[in-house]
Amino acid sequence: MNFELSAEDRAFRDQVRQFLKDNLSPDIVRRARTEVHPPNEEDRRWWNSVLNKQGWAAPSWPKEYGGTGWTPVQRHIFEMECRLAGAPELRWQGLRLIGPVICEFGSDAQKKRYLPPILEGTEQWAQGFSEPGAGSDLASLKTTALLDGEHYMVNGQKLWTTEAGYSELGFFLVRTDTTSKHGGISMLIIDMKSPGVTVRPIEMINGDISTYEVFLDNVRVPRENLIGEPGSAWTQTKFLLANERTSSADIDKAYGDLRRIRAIARHEKKNGRPLMEDPHFRLRLTRLTLEVEALDWSVLRVLSGAPSNYPRASASVLKIKGSQLQHRLTELAVDALGPRALRLYNRADAFAAEPSALWPEHTPGVMADHLYMRACTIYGGAMEVQKNIIAKQAFGL
Amino acid sequence: MDFNLSEEQRLLLDSASRYVRERCDLESRRQAVREADGFSRRHWQHFADQGWLALTLPEAAGGMGLGMADAIVLMEALGRGLICEPLIDSSILCGDLIAGAPEQGGLNALLADIGSGTALAALAHVELDGRSEFDTPVTCTAEPDGDGWRLQGTKHRVFYGSSASHLIVSAQVSGEMGYSLFVVAAGADGITLDNFPLIDGTRAADIHFDQVPVSAPARLYNGQAAAKAMDRALNRAIVAASAAALGSMEAVMDMTADYLKTRQQYGKPLSSFQALTHRMADILVETEQARSMLYAALAALDQDDSTEQNRQVSAAKALIAQAGMWVTGQGIQLHGGIGVTEEYAVGHHYKALQVYHLRFGDSDFHLERCARLIDTGAMPGH
């Protein structure tokens, strides 16, 4: 056992810090730190292209396709530094979800066509998995894609298709065979501008729109857009999720949240003194700080391939604790800000806000983030489903 | 970063686990705590034979000179078996205080005896108004007498005090800032003990010092050095005790999962009830957090920055104590009535966690200490 960050990793961290300092502007940082969801799309596309010029857009990809060749710990350092510096969070769907799937399972033609624009940030992707009747029980999805000559004819409805309204492409789970449950599902790339694709926004309780319903009505999709063999999407989906074993801990956001809470608590007053000096508040903050640090070490253990008695449960453990902490962190941020958190900012106001004495820089986005984050124990596999997974995988229950 | 066990650690884990499996069942523990010491001298001798009592002691004193990473591997395995022998108190806490003393004249012999188990050292520091070693006032006095001193006063609830051959005693030397630490033979003239059992079957004692003569070289530290050495030794003792607590949590997790598979109610095993299997998932989540926090504290022990060291150890104690009380408490709950009986191990693990929680500063104390240290700038994530 040796828990020291190597000299190489420390030098790497310094290099990342310098790069972030040289490339991020105060405006970009201010918008990112509101944590308004979804983040500002232009900022994200721009940051995607900046990272790509540096060769850092897709750390999780194999090196031959544009990955960085970093170790898992270095990727962790990179993401943490980006978040703490206030870099825009890049879109996940292309870089972290479908990109690695295309690298692993895609045809040469698919790799050539789709990977470069993901790296450049010029084509963004939507993830079409859930349906009205297929939430936690994803394999009961009903959208069909039936072969008609050289095209698939796609019909069905997708739900919770995050950021579909401004995505160029989508990867969709479709049923190419209605006789087999898991074995009948395929992954299909659909151009979101195809005739028959209708995207309808869903307004969320944070007052914003980040997710959509997608109606697929006789959409003709070229046969070559199917990834791998027909019926192999369940394997691809498991691969996709396995790639993201630690990211659902949201550990870099958690550290960002702690930073934000401290900033609020140093500024806000209680009984004429900074809230930070209030003993009860300090203990709440300290308690959360400890738990975030413990989770950070849990992430490091998984990334470092630490021996574990419960390897197949580790992703669910991280997801449960990470999402519970998101609830508590964003709650504490709201509590720290107090009744001023009740002001409803529309996103334009939140992003444009010039700090004033009454409404300082740390005000916008606090409540919106909290409201949006109620979803984090639901999306990506609800907490109760994660508990089922742990009971089975860790204990054989 | 490397979380893998070294070959030596693997062997240590295997031998400790085997010993616990074969020799430390609940019945043998029950017998051990009935002995006058409140623990088993037979186990104690075995620990000595295995080199476990000398694990972290310096090589110059016949110790193995290993680090706290090795100690936590051992303590987690022993914690699973609810061992009640004073390995942490004697070898790690007092061993570290003695080994770190600036003047080593004659101390190597004592350290060698601690390593071989022939000496057993206990820390006599806490007094009436102290909730822990961290906040206790020191009103015991050491009055100069010839070349040495005479100790006067009372120490409160000295763990394993009645079994100790040596005591490390804190006392105030008049005219000096801060307390000094003295090492005293427990049988010295003027020492009287009131000993009593603790909830886990071990013993502690209130110890009265009445004009107890101590020689000049018996003073290990004075002033700031004493407080610093105490912090360091307590940090290490807490990390070791945290590993044992984690061992208890792991043991409870295993036995509870097994129980859910075998116990039948309403014609089916308890494992078919989702409320119960979800509780097991929560138990794993909290136990994993505890393990991570133990590693974080272990990593901090190697840092030069003592503020960060203190903060991280307090963080671990605060979190693991709360997680451990909850996990072992849920272990009882899922077992039902049998969980609160003396004949079943889960309740004993709960008591072990209760002792862990209240010793060396409770979780509230450590949470507050952490909060204080965060203010002074030791803060993760910038």
Tab-separated table of C-alpha atoms in Angstrom, chain B:
chain	number	residue	atom	x	y	z
B	1	MET	CA	-1.242	5.128	-5.747
B	2	ASP	CA	-1.277	1.469	-4.920
B	3	PHE	CA	-3.863	-0.167	-2.697
B	4	ASN	CA	-2.550	-3.689	-3.114
B	5	LEU	CA	-1.145	-5.517	-0.126
B	6	SER	CA	2.563	-6.270	-0.185
B	7	GLU	CA	3.631	-9.885	0.082
B	8	GLU	CA	4.443	-9.362	3.776
B	9	GLN	CA	1.068	-7.740	4.396
B	10	ARG	CA	-0.657	-10.613	2.627
B	11	LEU	CA	1.112	-13.106	4.905
B	12	LEU	CA	0.292	-11.023	7.967
B	13	LEU	CA	-3.366	-10.878	6.954
B	14	ASP	CA	-3.469	-14.615	6.303
B	15	SER	CA	-1.933	-15.571	9.623
B	16	ALA	CA	-4.094	-13.134	11.605
B	17	SER	CA	-7.251	-14.223	9.779
B	18	ARG	CA	-6.433	-17.878	10.347
B	19	TYR	CA	-5.845	-17.273	14.045
B	20	VAL	CA	-9.130	-15.432	14.380
B	21	ARG	CA	-10.988	-18.131	12.477
B	22	GLU	CA	-9.523	-21.013	14.440
B	23	ARG	CA	-8.987	-19.605	17.919
B	24	CYS	CA	-11.174	-16.558	18.474
B	25	ASP	CA	-14.729	-17.775	18.397
B	26	LEU	CA	-17.232	-16.180	20.724
B	27	GLU	CA	-16.918	-18.927	23.331
B	28	SER	CA	-13.178	-18.438	23.679
B	29	ARG	CA	-13.710	-14.692	23.958
B	30	ARG	CA	-16.268	-15.287	26.668
B	31	GLN	CA	-13.657	-17.279	28.586
B	32	ALA	CA	-10.982	-14.654	27.975
B	33	VAL	CA	-12.951	-11.817	29.519
B	34	ARG	CA	-13.643	-13.978	32.597
B	35	GLU	CA	-9.922	-14.032	33.349
B	36	ALA	CA	-8.621	-11.546	35.900
B	37	ASP	CA	-7.076	-9.375	33.182
B	38	GLY	CA	-10.261	-9.193	31.149
B	39	PHE	CA	-8.355	-10.699	28.247
B	40	SER	CA	-6.481	-13.874	27.443
B	41	ARG	CA	-2.819	-14.202	28.353
B	42	ARG	CA	-2.725	-17.162	25.982
B	43	HIS	CA	-3.751	-14.950	23.049
B	44	TRP	CA	-1.326	-12.331	24.315
B	45	GLN	CA	1.519	-14.819	24.192
B	46	HIS	CA	0.507	-15.887	20.711
B	47	PHE	CA	0.479	-12.265	19.535
B	48	ALA	CA	3.989	-11.900	20.961
B	49	ASP	CA	5.196	-15.123	19.319
B	50	GLN	CA	3.869	-13.943	15.980
B	51	GLY	CA	5.731	-10.645	16.342
B	52	TRP	CA	2.459	-8.689	16.316
B	53	LEU	CA	3.296	-6.823	19.532
B	54	ALA	CA	6.620	-5.717	18.023
B	55	LEU	CA	5.216	-4.886	14.593
B	56	THR	CA	5.595	-1.109	14.723
B	57	LEU	CA	8.367	-0.926	17.322
B	58	PRO	CA	11.800	0.251	16.153
B	59	GLU	CA	14.298	-2.351	15.010
B	60	ALA	CA	16.911	-0.936	17.382
B	61	ALA	CA	14.692	-2.178	20.210
B	62	GLY	CA	14.119	-5.583	18.667
B	63	GLY	CA	10.947	-4.471	16.919
B	64	MET	CA	10.006	-5.167	13.312
B	65	GLY	CA	10.056	-1.484	12.383
B	66	LEU	CA	6.970	-1.765	10.179
B	67	GLY	CA	4.536	1.029	9.487
B	68	MET	CA	0.912	1.779	10.249
B	69	ALA	CA	-0.159	0.304	6.893
B	70	ASP	CA	0.938	-3.064	8.264
B	71	ALA	CA	-0.702	-2.350	11.607
B	72	ILE	CA	-4.115	-1.678	10.025
B	73	VAL	CA	-3.956	-4.911	8.045
B	74	LEU	CA	-3.406	-6.751	11.314
B	75	MET	CA	-5.958	-4.775	13.326
B	76	GLU	CA	-8.738	-5.169	10.789
B	77	ALA	CA	-8.280	-8.937	10.873
B	78	LEU	CA	-8.199	-8.969	14.686
B	79	GLY	CA	-11.201	-6.639	14.862
B	80	ARG	CA	-13.219	-9.204	12.952
B	81	GLY	CA	-12.503	-11.592	15.786
B	82	LEU	CA	-13.423	-9.131	18.546
B	83	ILE	CA	-10.029	-9.503	20.180
B	84	CYS	CA	-9.837	-7.767	23.519
B	85	GLU	CA	-6.084	-7.837	24.160
B	86	PRO	CA	-4.320	-4.460	24.633
B	87	LEU	CA	-2.237	-4.542	21.476
B	88	ILE	CA	-3.091	-0.954	20.553
B	89	ASP	CA	-2.650	0.423	24.063
B	90	SER	CA	0.639	-1.234	24.826
B	91	SER	CA	2.441	-1.564	21.498
B	92	ILE	CA	1.116	1.288	19.428
B	93	LEU	CA	0.035	4.031	21.834
B	94	CYS	CA	2.580	3.575	24.622
B	95	GLY	CA	5.141	1.968	22.326
B	96	ASP	CA	5.138	5.061	20.143
B	97	LEU	CA	5.372	7.405	23.132
B	98	ILE	CA	8.359	5.503	24.497
B	99	ALA	CA	10.102	5.006	21.146
B	100	GLY	CA	9.766	8.696	20.309
B	101	ALA	CA	11.267	9.993	23.546
B	102	PRO	CA	14.361	12.136	23.010
B	103	GLU	CA	16.474	10.351	25.657
B	104	GLN	CA	16.503	6.633	24.933
B	105	GLY	CA	18.734	5.534	27.823
B	106	GLY	CA	17.318	2.263	29.088
B	107	LEU	CA	14.109	2.549	27.129
B	108	ASN	CA	15.110	0.029	24.473
B	109	ALA	CA	14.966	-2.717	27.081
B	110	LEU	CA	11.420	-1.692	27.989
B	111	LEU	CA	10.434	-1.534	24.322
B	112	ALA	CA	11.863	-4.998	23.792
B	113	ASP	CA	9.767	-6.247	26.714
B	114	ILE	CA	6.668	-4.591	25.248
B	115	GLY	CA	7.437	-6.297	21.939
B	116	SER	CA	7.806	-9.670	23.617
B	117	GLY	CA	4.686	-9.183	25.694
B	118	THR	CA	6.494	-9.511	29.024
B	119	ALA	CA	5.796	-5.828	29.673
B	120	LEU	CA	2.374	-4.301	29.179
B	121	ALA	CA	2.167	-0.515	29.101
B	122	ALA	CA	-0.950	1.595	29.627
B	123	LEU	CA	-1.515	5.333	29.285
B	124	ALA	CA	-2.586	7.079	32.508
B	125	HIS	CA	-3.492	10.532	31.277
B	126	VAL	CA	-7.219	11.265	31.569
B	127	GLU	CA	-8.511	12.814	34.817
B	128	LEU	CA	-11.884	13.500	36.376
B	129	ASP	CA	-12.926	16.384	34.147
B	130	GLY	CA	-11.469	15.020	30.926
B	131	ARG	CA	-13.760	13.550	28.306
B	132	SER	CA	-10.745	12.268	26.414
B	133	GLU	CA	-6.979	12.313	26.154
B	134	PHE	CA	-7.329	15.410	23.973
B	135	ASP	CA	-9.112	17.684	26.385
B	136	THR	CA	-8.282	16.360	29.830
B	137	PRO	CA	-6.909	18.783	32.367
B	138	VAL	CA	-3.718	17.519	33.999
B	139	THR	CA	-3.777	18.243	37.715
B	140	CYS	CA	-1.506	15.405	38.806
B	141	THR	CA	1.756	16.888	39.977
B	142	ALA	CA	5.395	15.882	39.850
B	143	GLU	CA	7.336	17.540	42.645
B	144	PRO	CA	11.141	17.552	42.368
B	145	ASP	CA	12.734	15.173	44.848
B	146	GLY	CA	16.477	14.748	44.658
B	147	ASP	CA	17.366	13.776	41.087
B	148	GLY	CA	13.834	12.686	40.357
B	149	TRP	CA	10.200	13.487	41.170
B	150	ARG	CA	7.297	12.391	43.307
B	151	LEU	CA	3.943	11.905	41.569
B	152	GLN	CA	0.729	12.924	43.261
B	153	GLY	CA	-2.868	12.727	42.038
B	154	THR	CA	-5.495	10.485	40.440
B	155	LYS	CA	-5.875	9.195	36.889
B	156	HIS	CA	-9.346	8.225	35.734
B	157	ARG	CA	-10.416	5.115	33.784
B	158	VAL	CA	-7.012	3.897	32.651
B	159	PHE	CA	-7.730	1.218	30.063
B	160	TYR	CA	-6.018	-2.078	30.997
B	161	GLY	CA	-4.590	-0.192	33.995
B	162	SER	CA	-4.933	-3.166	36.344
B	163	SER	CA	-2.970	-5.458	34.001
B	164	ALA	CA	-0.221	-3.010	33.134
B	165	SER	CA	3.365	-3.547	34.200
B	166	HIS	CA	4.186	0.040	33.235
B	167	LEU	CA	2.212	3.245	33.205
B	168	ILE	CA	2.860	6.355	31.190
B	169	VAL	CA	1.663	9.135	33.441
B	170	SER	CA	1.103	12.796	32.652
B	171	ALA	CA	1.836	15.256	35.446
B	172	GLN	CA	2.509	18.908	35.974
B	173	VAL	CA	5.992	19.936	37.100
B	174	SER	CA	5.601	23.179	39.013
B	175	GLY	CA	6.956	26.175	37.187
B	176	GLU	CA	6.829	24.460	33.775
B	177	MET	CA	4.441	25.082	30.902
B	178	GLY	CA	2.411	22.046	29.861
B	179	TYR	CA	2.534	18.579	31.314
B	180	SER	CA	5.386	16.079	31.333
B	181	LEU	CA	5.123	12.378	30.600
B	182	PHE	CA	6.727	9.866	32.945
B	183	VAL	CA	7.097	6.125	32.657
B	184	VAL	CA	6.485	4.368	35.957
B	185	ALA	CA	6.493	0.733	37.061
B	186	ALA	CA	2.892	-0.085	37.930
B	187	GLY	CA	3.993	-1.794	41.149
B	188	ALA	CA	5.832	1.248	42.488
B	189	ASP	CA	5.274	2.284	46.077
B	190	GLY	CA	2.344	4.637	46.538
B	191	ILE	CA	0.255	3.407	43.582
B	192	THR	CA	-3.208	2.074	44.363
B	193	LEU	CA	-5.863	0.959	41.908
B	194	ASP	CA	-9.629	0.664	41.802
B	195	ASN	CA	-10.313	-1.577	38.863
B	196	PHE	CA	-13.635	-2.203	37.179
B	197	PRO	CA	-15.028	-4.022	34.135
B	198	LEU	CA	-16.078	-2.319	30.910
B	199	ILE	CA	-19.036	-3.256	28.715
B	200	ASP	CA	-16.829	-5.246	26.333
B	201	GLY	CA	-15.461	-7.406	29.136
B	202	THR	CA	-12.091	-5.662	29.359
B	203	ARG	CA	-10.931	-3.865	32.506
B	204	ALA	CA	-9.973	-0.328	33.350
B	205	ALA	CA	-8.845	1.292	36.582
B	206	ASP	CA	-8.805	4.555	38.452
B	207	ILE	CA	-5.238	4.936	39.626
B	208	HIS	CA	-4.121	6.930	42.649
B	209	PHE	CA	-0.554	8.189	42.947
B	210	ASP	CA	0.531	9.093	46.453
B	211	GLN	CA	4.049	10.466	46.578
B	212	VAL	CA	5.205	7.903	44.022
B	213	PRO	CA	8.936	8.247	43.487
B	214	VAL	CA	10.165	8.363	39.903
B	215	SER	CA	13.786	8.621	38.779
B	216	ALA	CA	15.199	11.344	36.553
B	217	PRO	CA	15.396	9.279	33.331
B	218	ALA	CA	11.732	8.310	33.765
B	219	ARG	CA	10.656	11.643	32.313
B	220	LEU	CA	10.025	10.940	28.609
B	221	TYR	CA	8.932	14.409	27.499
B	222	ASN	CA	8.188	17.825	28.822
B	223	GLY	CA	6.384	20.915	27.615
B	224	GLN	CA	5.405	21.176	23.972
B	225	ALA	CA	7.247	17.990	23.087
B	226	ALA	CA	4.910	16.056	25.389
B	227	ALA	CA	1.771	17.419	23.741
B	228	LYS	CA	3.214	16.820	20.295
B	229	ALA	CA	4.229	13.256	21.103
B	230	MET	CA	0.771	12.652	22.588
B	231	ASP	CA	-0.935	13.876	19.396
B	232	ARG	CA	1.249	11.674	17.254
B	233	ALA	CA	0.738	8.572	19.388
B	234	LEU	CA	-3.016	9.177	19.657
B	235	ASN	CA	-3.279	9.640	15.895
B	236	ARG	CA	-1.634	6.289	15.384
B	237	ALA	CA	-3.716	4.584	18.063
B	238	ILE	CA	-6.891	6.003	16.511
B	239	VAL	CA	-5.947	4.743	13.057
B	240	ALA	CA	-5.253	1.274	14.492
B	241	ALA	CA	-8.515	1.281	16.476
B	242	SER	CA	-10.364	2.449	13.362
B	243	ALA	CA	-9.050	-0.559	11.477
B	244	ALA	CA	-10.345	-2.850	14.224
B	245	ALA	CA	-13.701	-1.045	14.069
B	246	LEU	CA	-13.792	-1.618	10.336
B	247	GLY	CA	-13.102	-5.297	10.976
B	248	SER	CA	-16.168	-5.384	13.214
B	249	MET	CA	-18.269	-3.710	10.530
B	250	GLU	CA	-17.109	-6.231	7.915
B	251	ALA	CA	-17.818	-9.122	10.273
B	252	VAL	CA	-21.321	-7.830	11.022
B	253	MET	CA	-21.989	-7.344	7.327
B	254	ASP	CA	-21.037	-10.954	6.580
B	255	MET	CA	-22.964	-12.509	9.428
B	256	THR	CA	-26.042	-10.423	8.705
B	257	ALA	CA	-26.076	-11.318	5.002
B	258	ASP	CA	-25.782	-14.995	5.978
B	259	TYR	CA	-28.569	-14.638	8.495
B	260	LEU	CA	-30.924	-13.133	5.896
B	261	LYS	CA	-30.339	-16.157	3.680
B	262	THR	CA	-31.064	-18.726	6.351
B	263	ARG	CA	-33.719	-17.239	8.605
B	264	GLN	CA	-37.242	-18.044	7.403
B	265	GLN	CA	-40.367	-16.021	8.138
B	266	TYR	CA	-43.762	-16.085	6.412
B	267	GLY	CA	-42.535	-19.238	4.682
B	268	LYS	CA	-39.600	-17.651	2.886
B	269	PRO	CA	-36.093	-16.458	3.667
B	270	LEU	CA	-35.650	-12.924	4.992
B	271	SER	CA	-33.541	-12.239	1.893
B	272	SER	CA	-36.748	-12.118	-0.154
B	273	PHE	CA	-37.861	-8.930	1.630
B	274	GLN	CA	-36.655	-5.847	-0.215
B	275	ALA	CA	-36.720	-3.609	2.855
B	276	LEU	CA	-34.074	-5.881	4.359
B	277	THR	CA	-31.888	-6.349	1.277
B	278	HIS	CA	-31.883	-2.586	0.739
B	279	ARG	CA	-30.678	-2.149	4.307
B	280	MET	CA	-27.808	-4.504	3.468
B	281	ALA	CA	-26.954	-2.270	0.510
B	282	ASP	CA	-26.895	0.750	2.825
B	283	ILE	CA	-24.656	-1.164	5.204
B	284	LEU	CA	-22.154	-1.805	2.417
B	285	VAL	CA	-22.258	1.830	1.292
B	286	GLU	CA	-21.448	3.059	4.812
B	287	THR	CA	-18.793	0.402	5.382
B	288	GLU	CA	-17.076	1.324	2.132
B	289	GLN	CA	-17.086	4.993	3.169
B	290	ALA	CA	-15.496	3.959	6.453
B	291	ARG	CA	-12.778	1.978	4.695
B	292	SER	CA	-11.984	4.883	2.398
B	293	MET	CA	-11.722	7.224	5.362
B	294	LEU	CA	-9.361	4.825	7.107
B	295	TYR	CA	-7.075	4.917	4.062
B	296	ALA	CA	-7.271	8.715	3.938
B	297	ALA	CA	-6.138	8.886	7.567
B	298	LEU	CA	-3.396	6.344	6.978
B	299	ALA	CA	-2.094	8.414	4.061
B	300	ALA	CA	-2.108	11.541	6.243
B	301	LEU	CA	0.065	9.863	8.904
B	302	ASP	CA	2.952	10.015	6.450
B	303	GLN	CA	2.595	13.743	5.875
B	304	ASP	CA	4.854	16.266	7.571
B	305	ASP	CA	2.024	18.746	8.092
B	306	SER	CA	0.714	17.943	11.576
B	307	THR	CA	-2.427	20.042	11.102
B	308	GLU	CA	-3.418	17.999	8.097
B	309	GLN	CA	-2.538	14.839	9.990
B	310	ASN	CA	-4.757	15.796	12.919
B	311	ARG	CA	-7.582	16.898	10.667
B	312	GLN	CA	-7.576	13.718	8.644
B	313	VAL	CA	-7.389	11.437	11.674
B	314	SER	CA	-10.256	13.319	13.293
B	315	ALA	CA	-12.198	13.074	10.054
B	316	ALA	CA	-11.729	9.320	10.097
B	317	LYS	CA	-12.679	8.930	13.753
B	318	ALA	CA	-15.802	11.070	13.377
B	319	LEU	CA	-16.994	9.275	10.284
B	320	ILE	CA	-16.061	5.703	11.183
B	321	ALA	CA	-17.537	5.967	14.686
B	322	GLN	CA	-20.886	7.106	13.320
B	323	ALA	CA	-20.864	4.674	10.407
B	324	GLY	CA	-19.761	1.837	12.689
B	325	MET	CA	-22.421	2.456	15.318
B	326	TRP	CA	-25.020	2.558	12.565
B	327	VAL	CA	-23.821	-0.536	10.720
B	328	THR	CA	-23.486	-2.707	13.819
B	329	GLY	CA	-26.787	-1.330	15.125
B	330	GLN	CA	-28.477	-2.329	11.883
B	331	GLY	CA	-26.785	-5.709	12.207
B	332	ILE	CA	-28.658	-6.155	15.479
B	333	GLN	CA	-31.908	-4.942	13.933
B	334	LEU	CA	-31.758	-7.362	11.016
B	335	HIS	CA	-31.013	-10.249	13.364
B	336	GLY	CA	-34.064	-9.488	15.456
B	337	GLY	CA	-34.214	-10.575	19.083
B	338	ILE	CA	-31.192	-12.833	18.905
B	339	GLY	CA	-29.137	-9.768	18.041
B	340	VAL	CA	-29.473	-8.336	21.522
B	341	THR	CA	-28.497	-11.545	23.271
B	342	GLU	CA	-25.162	-12.218	24.876
B	343	GLU	CA	-24.809	-15.504	23.023
B	344	TYR	CA	-24.656	-13.937	19.597
B	345	ALA	CA	-21.644	-12.054	18.180
B	346	VAL	CA	-23.458	-9.158	16.540
B	347	GLY	CA	-24.258	-7.462	19.848
B	348	HIS	CA	-20.637	-7.813	20.937
B	349	HIS	CA	-19.504	-6.033	17.791
B	350	TYR	CA	-21.967	-3.263	18.605
B	351	LYS	CA	-20.347	-2.937	22.035
B	352	ALA	CA	-16.891	-2.944	20.465
B	353	LEU	CA	-17.991	-0.023	18.317
B	354	GLN	CA	-19.429	1.710	21.348
B	355	VAL	CA	-16.031	1.475	23.032
B	356	TYR	CA	-14.305	2.678	19.858
B	357	HIS	CA	-16.729	5.588	19.557
B	358	LEU	CA	-16.233	6.818	23.123
B	359	ARG	CA	-12.475	6.229	23.412
B	360	PHE	CA	-9.848	8.724	22.252
B	361	GLY	CA	-12.458	11.458	21.768
B	362	ASP	CA	-16.011	10.716	20.594
B	363	SER	CA	-17.294	11.483	17.130
B	364	ASP	CA	-18.679	14.890	18.159
B	365	PHE	CA	-15.302	15.868	19.543
B	366	HIS	CA	-13.525	14.859	16.365
B	367	LEU	CA	-16.096	16.526	14.154
B	368	GLU	CA	-15.565	19.774	16.052
B	369	ARG	CA	-11.803	19.340	15.938
B	370	CYS	CA	-12.066	18.871	12.212
B	371	ALA	CA	-14.192	21.985	11.884
B	372	ARG	CA	-11.602	23.977	13.816
B	373	LEU	CA	-8.769	22.714	11.663
B	374	ILE	CA	-10.678	23.432	8.471
B	375	ASP	CA	-10.828	27.066	9.609
B	376	THR	CA	-7.082	27.178	9.954
B	377	GLY	CA	-6.727	26.379	6.309
B	378	ALA	CA	-6.336	22.621	6.117
B	379	MET	CA	-9.009	22.167	3.518
B	380	PRO	CA	-9.465	19.705	0.735
B	381	GLY	CA	-10.280	20.768	-2.778
B	382	HIS	CA	-8.555	24.173	-2.376
